[in-house]
Amino acid sequence: MPKIGFVGVARERLEKYQDPSDIPEGSEIVFVAPGYTEDELVEQVGDAECLVVDPVCTITSGMIARMPKLRLVHSEGVAFNNFDLDAAKERGVFVCNNFGCNAAAVAEHTVMLMLCCLKDIIAADRSVREGRLSEAKRAYMAAGPRQLSSLHVGLVGFGAIARETAARLRVFGSRVSYYDVFRRTPEDEERLGVSYLELDELFHKCDLVSIHVPVTPDTIGLVDAERLSRMKPTAFLINTSRGQTVDQKALASAILEGKIAGAALDVLDPEPPLPDNPLLNLPAPYADRIVFTPHTAGITREAFKQVYHGAWENVRRVMNGERPKDIVNGL
């Protein structure tokens, strides 16, 4: 009977969204709560053949070394930066993710955050609740917010989520540019309705800069004080990727000093954020210039169904001696 460990994955979440017919017959499912130690993980699922892991959880080389039957570590989502890929590869353990599973959901959320920035939605909501509708409306007309259709949007990274975002922005009529380490062909760029800009040029020219890169040594702190200083004072930063990609102290300073207009963030570093996070402690009126969401961009019913279908499909493949899909550790 194969044992499958769901690490950091709530039983209720799995049972709500999975298709029971996807589960290999005879599987023993064990749930490991977040916050485990190496010893606790090994005690509960040390004899498991497959792990499905919430990507905010950690799978270390020590854990992999102590699980002799392990054949697959599968991200519950897209990220896998908390898993020791080299140790898994050395042991012959596949590491996989659900590539593109939540691309549409995150793209929708990204555009929503852009609109929230342009419409000053945090201050607008509070003004109505506090009985200041007329005052706020007059201020709004005096400020003259801009439409998304008139703006130049820059996408940093051009994977599945960024491409879905670009498709939605084209419907609004926005001009869309992108930067990626792998530039698309001119034919692809024309088909996708985007233009290429070098990274620093993108920060300098775009009205909205949206981050869509994975966490790697090259992307940690990618958005630093220098890059923020290149942005227009009327520009907004959007981040639905990972909190580690943005220098949070530098972003707080950029907003306080008026170097950029504001930001919208679905992710922070660490998560949950610490009470002294500078972005959570901006004084009025600067606090209104950031829109926060609690890392929910990719959470939809449709995305979760795709997540568990993909994970169970790869579990079946591995149990049948086949190669799984979406391998990320080069095995």
Short mmCIF file of C-alpha atoms in Angstrom, two decimals:
data_model
loop_
_atom_site.label_atom_id
_atom_site.label_comp_id
_atom_site.label_asym_id
_atom_site.label_seq_id
_atom_site.Cartn_x
_atom_site.Cartn_y
_atom_site.Cartn_z
CA MET A 1 0.00 0.00 0.00
CA PRO A 2 1.71 3.23 -1.11
CA LYS A 3 1.92 5.95 1.52
CA ILE A 4 1.41 9.53 0.32
CA GLY A 5 2.30 12.39 2.67
CA PHE A 6 0.50 15.72 2.39
CA VAL A 7 2.85 18.15 4.12
CA GLY A 8 1.41 21.46 5.26
CA VAL A 9 -1.76 20.66 3.29
CA ALA A 10 -5.01 20.84 5.23
CA ARG A 11 -7.22 17.76 5.01
CA GLU A 12 -10.27 19.97 4.47
CA ARG A 13 -8.61 21.69 1.51
CA LEU A 14 -7.68 18.44 -0.17
CA GLU A 15 -11.09 16.86 0.37
CA LYS A 16 -12.90 19.98 -0.87
CA TYR A 17 -11.06 20.29 -4.18
CA GLN A 18 -9.70 16.91 -5.23
CA ASP A 19 -11.51 14.42 -7.43
CA PRO A 20 -11.63 11.17 -5.42
CA SER A 21 -11.35 9.18 -8.64
CA ASP A 22 -7.82 10.58 -9.09
CA ILE A 23 -6.52 8.79 -5.98
CA PRO A 24 -4.55 5.61 -6.76
CA GLU A 25 -6.34 2.60 -5.34
CA GLY A 26 -5.05 1.49 -1.96
CA SER A 27 -3.18 4.70 -1.16
CA GLU A 28 -2.58 5.55 2.48
CA ILE A 29 -2.81 9.30 2.96
CA VAL A 30 -1.05 10.95 5.92
CA PHE A 31 -1.28 14.66 6.77
CA VAL A 32 1.63 16.51 8.36
CA ALA A 33 0.80 19.85 9.96
CA PRO A 34 2.98 22.91 9.25
CA GLY A 35 5.74 23.79 11.69
CA TYR A 36 7.20 20.28 11.80
CA THR A 37 10.78 19.43 12.68
CA GLU A 38 12.87 17.00 10.66
CA ASP A 39 12.33 14.29 13.28
CA GLU A 40 8.57 14.87 13.30
CA LEU A 41 8.34 14.67 9.52
CA VAL A 42 10.34 11.46 9.40
CA GLU A 43 8.31 9.95 12.25
CA GLN A 44 5.04 10.58 10.40
CA VAL A 45 5.96 9.98 6.76
CA GLY A 46 9.47 8.56 6.81
CA ASP A 47 8.28 5.53 4.83
CA ALA A 48 6.26 7.55 2.30
CA GLU A 49 6.91 7.14 -1.41
CA CYS A 50 5.47 10.53 -2.43
CA LEU A 51 5.09 13.89 -0.72
CA VAL A 52 2.75 16.69 -1.80
CA VAL A 53 4.02 19.80 -0.05
CA ASP A 54 2.67 23.30 0.50
CA PRO A 55 5.44 25.38 -1.11
CA VAL A 56 5.84 27.55 1.99
CA CYS A 57 7.04 24.43 3.82
CA THR A 58 10.61 23.13 3.74
CA ILE A 59 12.01 19.83 2.51
CA THR A 60 15.70 19.61 3.41
CA SER A 61 18.52 17.31 2.40
CA GLY A 62 18.38 15.74 5.86
CA MET A 63 14.71 14.88 5.45
CA ILE A 64 15.29 13.38 2.01
CA ALA A 65 18.22 11.33 3.28
CA ARG A 66 16.05 9.79 6.00
CA MET A 67 13.19 8.74 3.70
CA PRO A 68 14.48 5.62 1.92
CA LYS A 69 11.31 4.95 -0.09
CA LEU A 70 10.82 8.52 -1.30
CA ARG A 71 10.40 8.85 -5.07
CA LEU A 72 8.55 12.15 -5.55
CA VAL A 73 8.33 15.56 -3.89
CA HIS A 74 5.49 17.52 -5.47
CA SER A 75 4.75 21.18 -4.85
CA GLU A 76 1.12 21.82 -4.02
CA GLY A 77 1.45 24.91 -6.18
CA VAL A 78 4.08 26.39 -8.48
CA ALA A 79 6.95 27.41 -6.18
CA PHE A 80 9.66 24.98 -5.11
CA ASN A 81 12.40 27.20 -3.70
CA ASN A 82 12.03 25.69 -0.20
CA PHE A 83 12.90 22.19 -1.43
CA ASP A 84 16.51 20.95 -1.68
CA LEU A 85 16.57 20.18 -5.40
CA ASP A 86 20.18 18.98 -5.49
CA ALA A 87 19.72 16.52 -2.65
CA ALA A 88 16.59 15.13 -4.30
CA LYS A 89 18.35 14.77 -7.64
CA GLU A 90 21.29 13.00 -6.05
CA ARG A 91 18.89 10.52 -4.45
CA GLY A 92 16.96 10.02 -7.72
CA VAL A 93 13.85 11.70 -6.28
CA PHE A 94 11.73 13.69 -8.71
CA VAL A 95 10.72 17.21 -7.67
CA CYS A 96 7.72 18.52 -9.61
CA ASN A 97 5.37 21.46 -9.57
CA ASN A 98 2.00 22.35 -11.06
CA PHE A 99 3.32 24.63 -13.76
CA GLY A 100 0.71 27.18 -14.82
CA CYS A 101 -1.99 25.77 -12.55
CA ASN A 102 -2.95 29.16 -11.13
CA ALA A 103 -1.79 31.41 -13.96
CA ALA A 104 -5.27 32.66 -14.83
CA ALA A 105 -6.14 33.26 -11.18
CA VAL A 106 -2.97 35.23 -10.45
CA ALA A 107 -3.35 37.22 -13.67
CA GLU A 108 -6.87 38.28 -12.67
CA HIS A 109 -5.62 39.25 -9.22
CA THR A 110 -2.71 41.21 -10.69
CA VAL A 111 -5.00 43.32 -12.86
CA MET A 112 -7.30 43.85 -9.88
CA LEU A 113 -4.37 45.19 -7.83
CA MET A 114 -3.40 47.54 -10.65
CA LEU A 115 -6.93 48.94 -10.70
CA CYS A 116 -6.95 49.26 -6.90
CA CYS A 117 -3.81 51.41 -7.11
CA LEU A 118 -5.14 53.60 -9.90
CA LYS A 119 -8.48 54.08 -8.13
CA ASP A 120 -6.91 54.70 -4.69
CA ILE A 121 -9.28 52.07 -3.42
CA ILE A 122 -8.11 51.90 0.22
CA ALA A 123 -8.68 55.60 0.90
CA ALA A 124 -11.85 55.60 -1.21
CA ASP A 125 -13.41 52.77 0.79
CA ARG A 126 -12.62 54.38 4.13
CA SER A 127 -13.92 57.79 3.07
CA VAL A 128 -17.36 56.34 2.31
CA ARG A 129 -17.46 54.40 5.59
CA GLU A 130 -16.53 57.58 7.50
CA GLY A 131 -19.24 59.71 5.86
CA ARG A 132 -16.89 61.73 3.67
CA LEU A 133 -18.19 60.66 0.25
CA SER A 134 -18.65 64.16 -1.21
CA GLU A 135 -15.29 65.37 0.07
CA ALA A 136 -13.54 62.32 -1.32
CA LYS A 137 -15.28 62.64 -4.68
CA ARG A 138 -14.13 66.25 -5.04
CA ALA A 139 -10.55 65.26 -4.18
CA TYR A 140 -10.75 62.38 -6.62
CA MET A 141 -11.80 64.65 -9.48
CA ALA A 142 -9.08 67.15 -8.61
CA ALA A 143 -6.43 64.44 -8.62
CA GLY A 144 -7.48 63.11 -12.03
CA PRO A 145 -6.67 59.37 -11.82
CA ARG A 146 -5.71 57.66 -15.04
CA GLN A 147 -7.29 54.73 -16.86
CA LEU A 148 -5.47 51.44 -17.27
CA SER A 149 -6.06 51.75 -21.01
CA SER A 150 -3.79 54.79 -21.20
CA LEU A 151 -0.84 53.31 -19.31
CA HIS A 152 2.34 51.47 -20.16
CA VAL A 153 2.64 48.26 -18.12
CA GLY A 154 5.93 46.45 -17.62
CA LEU A 155 6.05 42.74 -16.72
CA VAL A 156 9.25 41.50 -15.07
CA GLY A 157 9.44 37.85 -16.06
CA PHE A 158 7.35 36.37 -18.83
CA GLY A 159 6.23 32.94 -17.73
CA ALA A 160 2.71 31.55 -17.73
CA ILE A 161 1.32 34.09 -15.24
CA ALA A 162 2.84 37.08 -17.01
CA ARG A 163 1.54 35.90 -20.37
CA GLU A 164 -1.97 35.53 -18.93
CA THR A 165 -1.64 39.00 -17.41
CA ALA A 166 -0.57 40.45 -20.75
CA ALA A 167 -3.60 38.89 -22.44
CA ARG A 168 -5.95 40.57 -19.96
CA LEU A 169 -4.17 43.91 -20.20
CA ARG A 170 -4.57 43.91 -23.96
CA VAL A 171 -8.34 43.77 -23.45
CA PHE A 172 -8.06 46.99 -21.42
CA GLY A 173 -6.01 48.56 -24.20
CA SER A 174 -2.79 48.93 -22.21
CA ARG A 175 0.60 49.03 -23.85
CA VAL A 176 2.52 46.02 -22.49
CA SER A 177 6.28 45.48 -22.36
CA TYR A 178 8.20 42.68 -20.70
CA TYR A 179 11.65 41.69 -19.55
CA ASP A 180 12.80 38.10 -19.26
CA VAL A 181 16.17 36.34 -19.33
CA PHE A 182 14.89 34.52 -22.41
CA ARG A 183 13.61 36.93 -25.01
CA ARG A 184 10.77 35.76 -27.26
CA THR A 185 11.05 35.76 -31.02
CA PRO A 186 9.70 38.80 -32.89
CA GLU A 187 6.88 36.58 -34.15
CA ASP A 188 5.94 35.56 -30.60
CA GLU A 189 6.08 39.15 -29.39
CA GLU A 190 3.77 40.27 -32.16
CA ARG A 191 1.37 37.39 -31.52
CA LEU A 192 1.31 38.11 -27.79
CA GLY A 193 1.02 41.87 -28.29
CA VAL A 194 4.08 42.77 -26.22
CA SER A 195 7.39 44.53 -26.71
CA TYR A 196 10.73 43.78 -25.07
CA LEU A 197 12.62 46.18 -22.79
CA GLU A 198 15.83 45.70 -20.87
CA LEU A 199 15.17 45.51 -17.14
CA ASP A 200 16.37 48.96 -16.08
CA GLU A 201 14.66 50.55 -19.08
CA LEU A 202 11.39 48.86 -18.13
CA PHE A 203 11.55 50.30 -14.60
CA HIS A 204 12.28 53.73 -16.06
CA LYS A 205 9.58 53.84 -18.74
CA CYS A 206 6.55 51.98 -17.37
CA ASP A 207 3.64 53.36 -15.36
CA LEU A 208 2.97 50.03 -13.65
CA VAL A 209 5.73 47.49 -12.99
CA SER A 210 4.50 43.98 -12.15
CA ILE A 211 6.82 41.27 -10.81
CA HIS A 212 6.43 37.71 -12.13
CA VAL A 213 9.66 35.86 -11.36
CA PRO A 214 10.44 32.80 -9.23
CA VAL A 215 12.75 33.03 -6.22
CA THR A 216 16.32 32.26 -7.28
CA PRO A 217 19.69 33.65 -6.14
CA ASP A 218 19.42 36.12 -9.03
CA THR A 219 15.93 37.38 -8.16
CA ILE A 220 16.21 37.80 -4.38
CA GLY A 221 16.19 41.56 -3.83
CA LEU A 222 15.73 42.16 -7.55
CA VAL A 223 13.62 45.25 -6.83
CA ASP A 224 16.10 47.27 -4.78
CA ALA A 225 16.60 50.93 -4.00
CA GLU A 226 18.44 51.55 -7.27
CA ARG A 227 15.69 50.07 -9.44
CA LEU A 228 12.97 51.82 -7.47
CA SER A 229 14.78 55.12 -8.02
CA ARG A 230 14.49 54.58 -11.77
CA MET A 231 10.69 54.48 -11.63
CA LYS A 232 8.45 57.44 -12.38
CA PRO A 233 7.13 59.25 -9.29
CA THR A 234 3.64 58.49 -10.63
CA ALA A 235 4.34 54.76 -11.10
CA PHE A 236 3.14 51.79 -9.05
CA LEU A 237 4.85 48.51 -8.19
CA ILE A 238 2.78 45.30 -8.20
CA ASN A 239 4.09 42.04 -6.72
CA THR A 240 2.20 38.75 -6.94
CA SER A 241 5.33 36.57 -7.17
CA ARG A 242 7.31 36.20 -3.92
CA GLY A 243 8.14 38.66 -1.17
CA GLN A 244 11.88 37.94 -1.38
CA THR A 245 12.05 39.61 -4.79
CA VAL A 246 11.46 43.08 -3.31
CA ASP A 247 13.65 44.94 -0.81
CA GLN A 248 10.91 45.95 1.59
CA LYS A 249 12.88 48.66 3.39
CA ALA A 250 13.78 50.21 0.06
CA LEU A 251 10.14 50.10 -1.06
CA ALA A 252 8.95 51.76 2.15
CA SER A 253 11.55 54.49 1.70
CA ALA A 254 10.60 55.00 -1.95
CA ILE A 255 6.97 55.56 -0.98
CA LEU A 256 7.83 57.89 1.95
CA GLU A 257 10.16 59.93 -0.23
CA GLY A 258 7.69 60.18 -3.11
CA LYS A 259 9.93 58.31 -5.53
CA ILE A 260 6.97 56.15 -6.59
CA ALA A 261 3.22 56.62 -6.18
CA GLY A 262 2.55 53.36 -4.34
CA ALA A 263 2.41 49.59 -4.49
CA ALA A 264 0.10 46.59 -4.33
CA LEU A 265 1.49 43.45 -2.73
CA ASP A 266 0.09 39.94 -2.45
CA VAL A 267 3.34 38.71 -0.90
CA LEU A 268 5.71 39.80 1.85
CA ASP A 269 8.91 38.47 3.39
CA PRO A 270 8.64 36.61 5.66
CA GLU A 271 5.12 35.27 5.67
CA PRO A 272 3.31 35.90 7.87
CA PRO A 273 4.99 39.31 8.15
CA LEU A 274 6.68 40.44 11.34
CA PRO A 275 5.05 43.29 13.29
CA ASP A 276 8.00 45.60 12.54
CA ASN A 277 7.77 45.18 8.77
CA PRO A 278 8.31 48.75 7.48
CA LEU A 279 5.58 48.42 4.87
CA LEU A 280 3.02 47.71 7.59
CA ASN A 281 4.09 50.71 9.63
CA LEU A 282 3.96 53.61 7.19
CA PRO A 283 2.38 56.73 8.70
CA ALA A 284 -0.72 58.39 7.28
CA PRO A 285 -1.28 59.25 4.49
CA TYR A 286 1.46 57.00 3.07
CA ALA A 287 -0.16 53.86 4.48
CA ASP A 288 -2.98 54.30 1.96
CA ARG A 289 -0.52 54.03 -0.88
CA ILE A 290 -0.09 50.28 -0.44
CA VAL A 291 -2.78 47.68 -1.10
CA PHE A 292 -2.18 44.34 0.64
CA THR A 293 -3.75 40.96 -0.02
CA PRO A 294 -2.84 37.86 2.05
CA HIS A 295 -1.06 35.78 -0.62
CA THR A 296 -4.38 34.83 -2.17
CA ALA A 297 -3.73 35.67 -5.82
CA GLY A 298 -3.63 32.05 -6.92
CA ILE A 299 -6.40 30.76 -4.68
CA THR A 300 -9.53 29.92 -6.62
CA ARG A 301 -11.72 26.85 -6.78
CA GLU A 302 -10.62 26.21 -10.36
CA ALA A 303 -6.91 26.53 -9.56
CA PHE A 304 -7.06 24.14 -6.61
CA LYS A 305 -8.91 21.53 -8.62
CA GLN A 306 -6.17 21.69 -11.23
CA VAL A 307 -3.51 21.52 -8.51
CA TYR A 308 -4.71 18.26 -7.02
CA HIS A 309 -5.53 16.67 -10.35
CA GLY A 310 -1.97 17.36 -11.48
CA ALA A 311 -0.42 16.15 -8.25
CA TRP A 312 -2.35 12.89 -8.23
CA GLU A 313 -1.56 12.32 -11.89
CA ASN A 314 2.15 12.57 -11.15
CA VAL A 315 1.81 10.29 -8.12
CA ARG A 316 0.22 7.66 -10.36
CA ARG A 317 2.94 8.08 -12.96
CA VAL A 318 5.71 7.58 -10.42
CA MET A 319 3.96 4.59 -8.83
CA ASN A 320 3.72 3.03 -12.31
CA GLY A 321 7.39 3.57 -13.02
CA GLU A 322 6.76 6.42 -15.49
CA ARG A 323 8.31 9.89 -15.65
CA PRO A 324 6.13 12.56 -14.06
CA LYS A 325 5.31 15.89 -15.68
CA ASP A 326 6.79 19.28 -14.80
CA ILE A 327 10.08 18.07 -13.28
CA VAL A 328 12.01 21.01 -11.81
CA ASN A 329 15.19 19.41 -10.45
CA GLY A 330 16.66 18.24 -13.73
CA LEU A 331 16.28 14.53 -13.00
#
